[in-house]
PDB file of C-alpha atoms and ligand atoms in Angstrom:
ATOM      1  CA  MET A   1     -21.597-112.739 -80.133  1.00 85.00           C
ATOM      2  CA  ILE A   2     -20.715-115.183 -77.391  1.00 95.00           C
ATOM      3  CA  ASN A   3     -21.389-118.843 -78.098  1.00 98.00           C
ATOM      4  CA  LEU A   4     -21.579-120.371 -74.612  1.00 98.00           C
ATOM      5  CA  ILE A   5     -20.783-124.058 -74.151  1.00 98.00           C
ATOM      6  CA  LYS A   6     -21.470-125.569 -70.734  1.00 98.00           C
ATOM      7  CA  VAL A   7     -19.650-128.740 -69.735  1.00 98.00           C
ATOM      8  CA  LYS A   8     -19.297-130.736 -66.539  1.00 98.00           C
ATOM      9  CA  ASP A   9     -15.720-130.272 -65.439  1.00 98.00           C
ATOM     10  CA  TYR A  10     -12.159-129.349 -66.373  1.00 98.00           C
ATOM     11  CA  GLU A  11     -11.527-132.522 -68.389  1.00 98.00           C
ATOM     12  CA  GLU A  12     -14.638-132.004 -70.503  1.00 98.00           C
ATOM     13  CA  ALA A  13     -13.754-128.340 -70.963  1.00 98.00           C
ATOM     14  CA  SER A  14     -10.317-129.366 -72.261  1.00 98.00           C
ATOM     15  CA  ASP A  15     -11.870-131.939 -74.633  1.00 98.00           C
ATOM     16  CA  LYS A  16     -14.277-129.354 -76.013  1.00 98.00           C
ATOM     17  CA  ALA A  17     -11.529-126.728 -76.340  1.00 98.00           C
ATOM     18  CA  PHE A  18      -9.403-129.190 -78.282  1.00 98.00           C
ATOM     19  CA  GLU A  19     -12.331-129.870 -80.614  1.00 98.00           C
ATOM     20  CA  VAL A  20     -12.557-126.135 -81.369  1.00 98.00           C
ATOM     21  CA  MET A  21      -8.777-125.635 -81.595  1.00 98.00           C
ATOM     22  CA  LYS A  22      -8.247-128.633 -83.892  1.00 98.00           C
ATOM     23  CA  LYS A  23      -9.980-126.832 -86.778  1.00 98.00           C
ATOM     24  CA  PHE A  24      -7.269-124.180 -86.682  1.00 98.00           C
ATOM     25  CA  ILE A  25      -4.304-126.537 -86.688  1.00 98.00           C
ATOM     26  CA  GLU A  26      -3.507-126.412 -90.369  1.00 97.00           C
ATOM     27  CA  PRO A  27      -0.766-124.888 -92.521  1.00 98.00           C
ATOM     28  CA  GLY A  28      -0.696-121.090 -92.554  1.00 98.00           C
ATOM     29  CA  LYS A  29      -2.779-120.564 -89.430  1.00 98.00           C
ATOM     30  CA  VAL A  30      -1.787-118.206 -86.625  1.00 98.00           C
ATOM     31  CA  LEU A  31      -2.625-119.295 -83.083  1.00 99.00           C
ATOM     32  CA  GLY A  32      -2.894-116.886 -80.166  1.00 98.00           C
ATOM     33  CA  LEU A  33      -1.762-118.789 -77.086  1.00 98.00           C
ATOM     34  CA  ALA A  34      -2.232-118.297 -73.362  1.00 98.00           C
ATOM     35  CA  THR A  35      -0.659-119.380 -70.091  1.00 97.00           C
ATOM     36  CA  GLY A  36      -2.085-120.189 -66.666  1.00 95.00           C
ATOM     37  CA  SER A  37      -3.435-123.501 -65.402  1.00 95.00           C
ATOM     38  CA  THR A  38      -6.556-123.288 -67.580  1.00 98.00           C
ATOM     39  CA  PRO A  39      -5.041-124.175 -70.989  1.00 98.00           C
ATOM     40  CA  LEU A  40      -2.890-127.055 -69.695  1.00 98.00           C
ATOM     41  CA  GLY A  41      -5.479-129.754 -70.473  1.00 98.00           C
ATOM     42  CA  LEU A  42      -5.861-128.394 -73.994  1.00 98.00           C
ATOM     43  CA  TYR A  43      -2.076-128.337 -74.515  1.00 98.00           C
ATOM     44  CA  GLN A  44      -1.848-131.967 -73.337  1.00 98.00           C
ATOM     45  CA  ARG A  45      -4.439-132.917 -75.936  1.00 98.00           C
ATOM     46  CA  MET A  46      -2.570-131.000 -78.665  1.00 98.00           C
ATOM     47  CA  VAL A  47       0.656-132.824 -77.761  1.00 98.00           C
ATOM     48  CA  LYS A  48      -1.089-136.213 -77.704  1.00 98.00           C
ATOM     49  CA  ASP A  49      -2.697-135.542 -81.081  1.00 98.00           C
ATOM     50  CA  HIS A  50       0.656-134.474 -82.543  1.00 98.00           C
ATOM     51  CA  LYS A  51       2.367-137.629 -81.232  1.00 98.00           C
ATOM     52  CA  GLU A  52      -0.400-140.071 -82.147  1.00 98.00           C
ATOM     53  CA  ASN A  53      -1.804-138.590 -85.351  1.00 98.00           C
ATOM     54  CA  GLY A  54       1.189-136.653 -86.635  1.00 98.00           C
ATOM     55  CA  THR A  55      -0.704-133.362 -86.737  1.00 98.00           C
ATOM     56  CA  SER A  56       1.994-130.904 -87.753  1.00 98.00           C
ATOM     57  CA  TYR A  57       2.730-127.373 -86.559  1.00 98.00           C
ATOM     58  CA  LYS A  58       5.609-126.781 -88.986  1.00 98.00           C
ATOM     59  CA  GLN A  59       3.677-124.142 -90.886  1.00 98.00           C
ATOM     60  CA  ILE A  60       1.882-122.622 -87.920  1.00 98.00           C
ATOM     61  CA  LYS A  61       2.800-119.406 -86.161  1.00 98.00           C
ATOM     62  CA  SER A  62       1.957-118.476 -82.599  1.00 98.00           C
ATOM     63  CA  PHE A  63       1.752-115.304 -80.544  1.00 98.00           C
ATOM     64  CA  ASN A  64       1.447-115.468 -76.784  1.00 98.00           C
ATOM     65  CA  LEU A  65      -0.543-112.992 -74.786  1.00 98.00           C
ATOM     66  CA  ASP A  66       1.840-111.823 -72.115  1.00 98.00           C
ATOM     67  CA  GLU A  67       4.987-112.111 -70.014  1.00 98.00           C
ATOM     68  CA  TYR A  68       6.140-110.996 -66.590  1.00 98.00           C
ATOM     69  CA  VAL A  69       8.463-107.990 -66.486  1.00 98.00           C
ATOM     70  CA  GLY A  70      11.890-108.802 -65.127  1.00 96.00           C
ATOM     71  CA  LEU A  71      11.891-112.592 -65.353  1.00 95.00           C
ATOM     72  CA  PRO A  72      14.598-114.038 -67.597  1.00 95.00           C
ATOM     73  CA  ILE A  73      13.350-116.676 -70.042  1.00 95.00           C
ATOM     74  CA  THR A  74      15.335-119.260 -68.064  1.00 96.00           C
ATOM     75  CA  HIS A  75      13.132-118.650 -64.994  1.00 96.00           C
ATOM     76  CA  PRO A  76      10.737-121.617 -64.765  1.00 96.00           C
ATOM     77  CA  GLU A  77       7.760-119.312 -64.152  1.00 96.00           C
ATOM     78  CA  SER A  78       8.455-117.081 -67.137  1.00 97.00           C
ATOM     79  CA  TYR A  79       5.708-117.553 -69.680  1.00 98.00           C
ATOM     80  CA  TYR A  80       8.410-118.296 -72.258  1.00 98.00           C
ATOM     81  CA  ALA A  81       9.562-121.285 -70.157  1.00 98.00           C
ATOM     82  CA  PHE A  82       5.946-122.286 -69.475  1.00 98.00           C
ATOM     83  CA  MET A  83       5.143-122.447 -73.187  1.00 98.00           C
ATOM     84  CA  HIS A  84       8.234-124.489 -73.981  1.00 98.00           C
ATOM     85  CA  ARG A  85       7.677-126.906 -71.082  1.00 98.00           C
ATOM     86  CA  ASN A  86       3.980-127.431 -71.744  1.00 98.00           C
ATOM     87  CA  LEU A  87       3.684-127.196 -75.521  1.00 98.00           C
ATOM     88  CA  PHE A  88       6.459-126.033 -77.839  1.00 98.00           C
ATOM     89  CA  ASP A  89       9.049-128.648 -76.794  1.00 98.00           C
ATOM     90  CA  HIS A  90       6.594-131.470 -77.534  1.00 98.00           C
ATOM     91  CA  ILE A  91       5.316-130.466 -80.982  1.00 98.00           C
ATOM     92  CA  ASP A  92       7.124-129.630 -84.229  1.00 98.00           C
ATOM     93  CA  ILE A  93       6.536-125.879 -84.306  1.00 98.00           C
ATOM     94  CA  PRO A  94       9.738-124.103 -85.398  1.00 98.00           C
ATOM     95  CA  GLU A  95      11.127-121.860 -82.618  1.00 98.00           C
ATOM     96  CA  GLU A  96      11.216-118.889 -85.019  1.00 98.00           C
ATOM     97  CA  ASN A  97       7.466-119.240 -85.590  1.00 98.00           C
ATOM     98  CA  THR A  98       6.691-118.804 -81.879  1.00 98.00           C
ATOM     99  CA  HIS A  99       6.419-115.406 -80.222  1.00 98.00           C
ATOM    100  CA  VAL A 100       6.221-114.580 -76.535  1.00 98.00           C
ATOM    101  CA  PRO A 101       6.555-110.924 -75.555  1.00 98.00           C
ATOM    102  CA  SER A 102       9.817-110.159 -73.789  1.00 97.00           C
ATOM    103  CA  GLY A 103       9.714-108.810 -70.260  1.00 97.00           C
ATOM    104  CA  LEU A 104      13.353-107.771 -70.439  1.00 97.00           C
ATOM    105  CA  GLY A 105      14.955-104.945 -72.361  1.00 96.00           C
ATOM    106  CA  GLU A 106      15.847-101.280 -72.430  1.00 94.00           C
ATOM    107  CA  ASP A 107      12.626-100.013 -73.948  1.00 97.00           C
ATOM    108  CA  LEU A 108       9.685-102.283 -73.181  1.00 97.00           C
ATOM    109  CA  GLU A 109       7.129 -99.898 -74.682  1.00 96.00           C
ATOM    110  CA  ALA A 110       8.997 -99.859 -78.026  1.00 97.00           C
ATOM    111  CA  GLN A 111       9.198-103.661 -77.917  1.00 98.00           C
ATOM    112  CA  ALA A 112       5.458-103.765 -77.204  1.00 98.00           C
ATOM    113  CA  ARG A 113       4.734-101.621 -80.279  1.00 98.00           C
ATOM    114  CA  HIS A 114       6.895-103.945 -82.356  1.00 98.00           C
ATOM    115  CA  TYR A 115       4.920-106.923 -81.025  1.00 98.00           C
ATOM    116  CA  ASP A 116       1.679-105.346 -82.260  1.00 98.00           C
ATOM    117  CA  GLU A 117       3.294-104.704 -85.653  1.00 98.00           C
ATOM    118  CA  MET A 118       4.238-108.376 -85.952  1.00 98.00           C
ATOM    119  CA  ILE A 119       0.678-109.401 -85.072  1.00 98.00           C
ATOM    120  CA  ALA A 120      -0.717-106.929 -87.609  1.00 98.00           C
ATOM    121  CA  GLU A 121       1.407-108.649 -90.274  1.00 98.00           C
ATOM    122  CA  SER A 122       0.202-112.115 -89.224  1.00 98.00           C
ATOM    123  CA  PRO A 123      -3.340-111.657 -87.888  1.00 98.00           C
ATOM    124  CA  VAL A 124      -4.359-114.214 -85.279  1.00 98.00           C
ATOM    125  CA  ASP A 125      -6.896-116.794 -86.474  1.00 98.00           C
ATOM    126  CA  VAL A 126      -7.883-118.021 -83.035  1.00 98.00           C
ATOM    127  CA  GLN A 127      -6.986-116.450 -79.708  1.00 99.00           C
ATOM    128  CA  LEU A 128      -7.096-118.724 -76.695  1.00 99.00           C
ATOM    129  CA  LEU A 129      -7.943-117.003 -73.402  1.00 98.00           C
ATOM    130  CA  GLY A 130      -8.320-117.806 -69.739  1.00 98.00           C
ATOM    131  CA  ILE A 131      -9.899-115.311 -67.371  1.00 98.00           C
ATOM    132  CA  GLY A 132      -8.635-113.832 -64.120  1.00 95.00           C
ATOM    133  CA  SER A 133     -10.832-113.951 -61.032  1.00 94.00           C
ATOM    134  CA  ASP A 134     -11.188-110.153 -61.409  1.00 94.00           C
ATOM    135  CA  GLY A 135     -12.291-110.488 -65.040  1.00 97.00           C
ATOM    136  CA  HIS A 136      -8.894-109.756 -66.584  1.00 96.00           C
ATOM    137  CA  ILE A 137      -7.845-111.225 -69.931  1.00 98.00           C
ATOM    138  CA  ALA A 138      -4.115-111.643 -70.586  1.00 98.00           C
ATOM    139  CA  PHE A 139      -2.864-109.104 -68.012  1.00 97.00           C
ATOM    140  CA  ASN A 140      -5.426-106.431 -68.860  1.00 97.00           C
ATOM    141  CA  GLU A 141      -6.615-105.588 -65.382  1.00 95.00           C
ATOM    142  CA  PRO A 142      -9.891-103.783 -64.567  1.00 96.00           C
ATOM    143  CA  GLY A 143      -9.761-100.223 -65.884  1.00 97.00           C
ATOM    144  CA  THR A 144      -7.613-101.016 -68.932  1.00 97.00           C
ATOM    145  CA  ALA A 145      -8.795 -99.145 -72.027  1.00 98.00           C
ATOM    146  CA  PHE A 146     -10.724-101.334 -74.451  1.00 98.00           C
ATOM    147  CA  ASP A 147      -8.694 -99.962 -77.387  1.00 98.00           C
ATOM    148  CA  SER A 148      -5.286-100.611 -75.764  1.00 98.00           C
ATOM    149  CA  GLY A 149      -2.410-102.119 -77.713  1.00 98.00           C
ATOM    150  CA  THR A 150       0.386-104.228 -76.228  1.00 98.00           C
ATOM    151  CA  HIS A 151       1.751-102.384 -73.207  1.00 98.00           C
ATOM    152  CA  VAL A 152       3.455-102.607 -69.828  1.00 98.00           C
ATOM    153  CA  THR A 153       1.075-102.870 -66.896  1.00 97.00           C
ATOM    154  CA  ASP A 154       0.968-103.134 -63.114  1.00 96.00           C
ATOM    155  CA  LEU A 155      -0.658-106.310 -61.830  1.00 95.00           C
ATOM    156  CA  ALA A 156      -3.702-106.020 -59.581  1.00 93.00           C
ATOM    157  CA  GLU A 157      -3.283-107.052 -55.951  1.00 94.00           C
ATOM    158  CA  SER A 158      -5.727-109.945 -56.491  1.00 91.00           C
ATOM    159  CA  THR A 159      -3.721-111.209 -59.494  1.00 91.00           C
ATOM    160  CA  ILE A 160      -0.479-111.110 -57.517  1.00 95.00           C
ATOM    161  CA  LYS A 161      -2.205-113.139 -54.787  1.00 94.00           C
ATOM    162  CA  ASP A 162      -3.726-115.605 -57.314  1.00 90.00           C
ATOM    163  CA  ASN A 163      -0.328-116.182 -58.933  1.00 92.00           C
ATOM    164  CA  CYS A 164       1.531-116.539 -55.630  1.00 95.00           C
ATOM    165  CA  ARG A 165       1.094-120.308 -55.854  1.00 94.00           C
ATOM    166  CA  PHE A 166       3.555-120.425 -58.731  1.00 94.00           C
ATOM    167  CA  PHE A 167       6.210-118.554 -56.738  1.00 96.00           C
ATOM    168  CA  ASP A 168       6.634-120.761 -53.626  1.00 96.00           C
ATOM    169  CA  ASN A 169       3.555-119.062 -52.125  1.00 96.00           C
ATOM    170  CA  ASP A 170       5.836-116.111 -51.430  1.00 96.00           C
ATOM    171  CA  ILE A 171       4.148-112.868 -52.462  1.00 96.00           C
ATOM    172  CA  THR A 172       7.463-111.015 -52.533  1.00 95.00           C
ATOM    173  CA  LYS A 173       8.633-113.283 -55.361  1.00 95.00           C
ATOM    174  CA  VAL A 174       5.694-112.534 -57.684  1.00 96.00           C
ATOM    175  CA  PRO A 175       6.549-109.945 -60.349  1.00 97.00           C
ATOM    176  CA  THR A 176       4.414-106.819 -60.010  1.00 97.00           C
ATOM    177  CA  GLN A 177       4.433-105.828 -63.675  1.00 97.00           C
ATOM    178  CA  ALA A 178       3.877-107.530 -67.006  1.00 98.00           C
ATOM    179  CA  VAL A 179       3.927-106.889 -70.737  1.00 98.00           C
ATOM    180  CA  THR A 180       0.548-107.779 -72.163  1.00 98.00           C
ATOM    181  CA  GLN A 181      -1.267-107.726 -75.453  1.00 98.00           C
ATOM    182  CA  GLY A 182      -3.845-104.978 -75.100  1.00 98.00           C
ATOM    183  CA  ILE A 183      -7.573-105.520 -75.260  1.00 98.00           C
ATOM    184  CA  GLY A 184      -7.562-103.846 -78.675  1.00 98.00           C
ATOM    185  CA  THR A 185      -4.915-106.335 -79.844  1.00 98.00           C
ATOM    186  CA  ILE A 186      -6.905-109.317 -78.556  1.00 98.00           C
ATOM    187  CA  MET A 187     -10.140-108.062 -80.148  1.00 98.00           C
ATOM    188  CA  LYS A 188      -8.464-108.114 -83.597  1.00 98.00           C
ATOM    189  CA  ALA A 189      -8.223-111.922 -83.507  1.00 98.00           C
ATOM    190  CA  LYS A 190     -10.644-113.464 -85.995  1.00 98.00           C
ATOM    191  CA  SER A 191     -11.986-115.958 -83.430  1.00 98.00           C
ATOM    192  CA  ILE A 192     -11.666-116.168 -79.674  1.00 98.00           C
ATOM    193  CA  LEU A 193     -11.816-119.261 -77.486  1.00 99.00           C
ATOM    194  CA  LEU A 194     -12.091-118.601 -73.746  1.00 98.00           C
ATOM    195  CA  ILE A 195     -12.052-121.366 -71.152  1.00 99.00           C
ATOM    196  CA  ALA A 196     -13.167-120.790 -67.553  1.00 98.00           C
ATOM    197  CA  THR A 197     -13.335-123.498 -64.912  1.00 98.00           C
ATOM    198  CA  GLY A 198     -13.692-123.554 -61.152  1.00 98.00           C
ATOM    199  CA  ALA A 199     -15.781-121.668 -58.637  1.00 98.00           C
ATOM    200  CA  ASN A 200     -13.318-118.792 -58.268  1.00 96.00           C
ATOM    201  CA  LYS A 201     -14.135-117.767 -61.870  1.00 98.00           C
ATOM    202  CA  ALA A 202     -17.939-117.761 -61.394  1.00 98.00           C
ATOM    203  CA  GLN A 203     -18.314-114.024 -60.701  1.00 98.00           C
ATOM    204  CA  ALA A 204     -15.965-113.050 -63.533  1.00 98.00           C
ATOM    205  CA  VAL A 205     -17.902-115.329 -65.923  1.00 98.00           C
ATOM    206  CA  LYS A 206     -21.201-113.761 -64.867  1.00 98.00           C
ATOM    207  CA  ASP A 207     -19.830-110.227 -65.334  1.00 98.00           C
ATOM    208  CA  MET A 208     -18.332-111.152 -68.714  1.00 98.00           C
ATOM    209  CA  ILE A 209     -21.538-112.656 -70.105  1.00 98.00           C
ATOM    210  CA  GLU A 210     -24.410-110.956 -68.307  1.00 98.00           C
ATOM    211  CA  GLY A 211     -22.876-107.736 -67.055  1.00 97.00           C
ATOM    212  CA  PRO A 212     -22.682-104.403 -68.826  1.00 98.00           C
ATOM    213  CA  ILE A 213     -19.765-103.865 -71.205  1.00 98.00           C
ATOM    214  CA  ASP A 214     -17.596-101.989 -68.767  1.00 98.00           C
ATOM    215  CA  GLU A 215     -13.859-101.559 -68.260  1.00 98.00           C
ATOM    216  CA  LYS A 216     -14.388-102.769 -64.683  1.00 97.00           C
ATOM    217  CA  CYS A 217     -14.685-106.247 -66.216  1.00 98.00           C
ATOM    218  CA  PRO A 218     -12.161-106.350 -69.091  1.00 98.00           C
ATOM    219  CA  ALA A 219     -13.608-109.621 -70.468  1.00 98.00           C
ATOM    220  CA  SER A 220     -17.045-108.006 -70.921  1.00 98.00           C
ATOM    221  CA  ILE A 221     -15.787-106.423 -74.177  1.00 98.00           C
ATOM    222  CA  LEU A 222     -15.930-109.917 -75.707  1.00 98.00           C
ATOM    223  CA  GLN A 223     -19.713-109.422 -75.990  1.00 98.00           C
ATOM    224  CA  LYS A 224     -18.854-107.142 -78.919  1.00 98.00           C
ATOM    225  CA  HIS A 225     -16.579-109.587 -80.754  1.00 98.00           C
ATOM    226  CA  PRO A 226     -18.239-111.319 -83.738  1.00 97.00           C
ATOM    227  CA  ASP A 227     -16.918-114.828 -83.025  1.00 98.00           C
ATOM    228  CA  VAL A 228     -16.309-115.892 -79.418  1.00 98.00           C
ATOM    229  CA  THR A 229     -16.683-119.367 -77.940  1.00 98.00           C
ATOM    230  CA  VAL A 230     -16.748-119.526 -74.139  1.00 98.00           C
ATOM    231  CA  ILE A 231     -16.412-122.943 -72.524  1.00 98.00           C
ATOM    232  CA  VAL A 232     -17.426-123.077 -68.852  1.00 98.00           C
ATOM    233  CA  ASP A 233     -17.658-125.928 -66.398  1.00 98.00           C
ATOM    234  CA  GLU A 234     -20.477-126.259 -63.864  1.00 98.00           C
ATOM    235  CA  ALA A 235     -18.596-124.445 -61.099  1.00 98.00           C
ATOM    236  CA  ALA A 236     -17.666-121.462 -63.274  1.00 98.00           C
ATOM    237  CA  ALA A 237     -21.237-121.285 -64.642  1.00 98.00           C
ATOM    238  CA  SER A 238     -22.858-121.482 -61.211  1.00 98.00           C
ATOM    239  CA  LEU A 239     -23.824-117.775 -61.005  1.00 98.00           C
ATOM    240  CA  LEU A 240     -25.243-117.520 -64.541  1.00 98.00           C
ATOM    241  CA  LYS A 241     -28.982-117.015 -64.902  1.00 94.00           C
TER     242      LYS A 241
HETATM  243  C1  LIG B   1      -2.789-114.950 -65.535  1.00 91.25           C
HETATM  244  C2  LIG B   1      -2.626-114.864 -67.061  1.00 91.25           C
HETATM  245  C3  LIG B   1      -3.959-114.948 -67.766  1.00 91.25           C
HETATM  246  C4  LIG B   1      -4.755-116.109 -67.233  1.00 91.25           C
HETATM  247  C5  LIG B   1      -5.027-115.926 -65.752  1.00 91.25           C
HETATM  248  C6  LIG B   1      -5.826-117.058 -65.154  1.00 91.25           C
HETATM  249  O1  LIG B   1      -3.076-113.735 -64.964  1.00 91.25           O
HETATM  250  N1  LIG B   1      -1.943-113.680 -67.469  1.00 91.25           N
HETATM  251  O2  LIG B   1      -3.733-115.067 -69.158  1.00 91.25           O
HETATM  252  O3  LIG B   1      -5.956-116.233 -67.928  1.00 91.25           O
HETATM  253  O4  LIG B   1      -3.766-115.871 -65.093  1.00 91.25           O
HETATM  254  O5  LIG B   1      -4.980-118.097 -64.766  1.00 91.25           O
HETATM  255  P1  LIG B   1      -5.438-119.553 -64.447  1.00 91.25           P
HETATM  256  O6  LIG B   1      -5.768-120.170 -65.760  1.00 91.25           O
HETATM  257  O7  LIG B   1      -4.251-120.204 -63.817  1.00 91.25           O
HETATM  258  O8  LIG B   1      -6.602-119.466 -63.555  1.00 91.25           O
END
């Protein structure tokens, strides 16, 4: 069941997302975290709330969705570095409680299986998601099996182009593969919070909410999840009936 919340713009979407997220920031909870420009406003609000109200993350665990293959964690565009720069370094979550899949190693598939095992031991209470312009969630591109676990994947051409802006607008610098939680992994989260803003997400939002449940739009599987909140701004909602 998708609970759709329409707001005006990015700032309001971030406010609303923080309102939802805040309920999960308590001892023992497991947060599923995401990267991209979409969650930045939410992360700023989490940091502000931690600094001003002392909300603590000491007894919270986190699991991130994905990571580029081949980028060392010291690379500023690695999702590990992104999470530290935008959230972890500004709150009191212990480093050992945070998990970002590794895109480096001898046997990425074995590491991916281990990642799923860790999540199975600490089920995610709320999974934060953005959406790709092609309807992808995490790095599950169109055609990914709905029951997939964490795995290595090739990025779609459109995703490589979308993410070019983070790599000096040089397409040759964008990694072409990633490790990603599978759709099956994501669907195990008890609640899901997806934020979509901007006109370039309008078609993906329409397909996710009004389209058939089809692997062509990975996010459409969320229609089957029992507890999903989708926050959209006016631009992202512009194609909805
Ligand atoms: C990447 C990430 C996704 C994210 C998407 C949208 O592909 N792997 O998790 O949702 O980008 O990014 P943005 O929020 O910058 O539009």
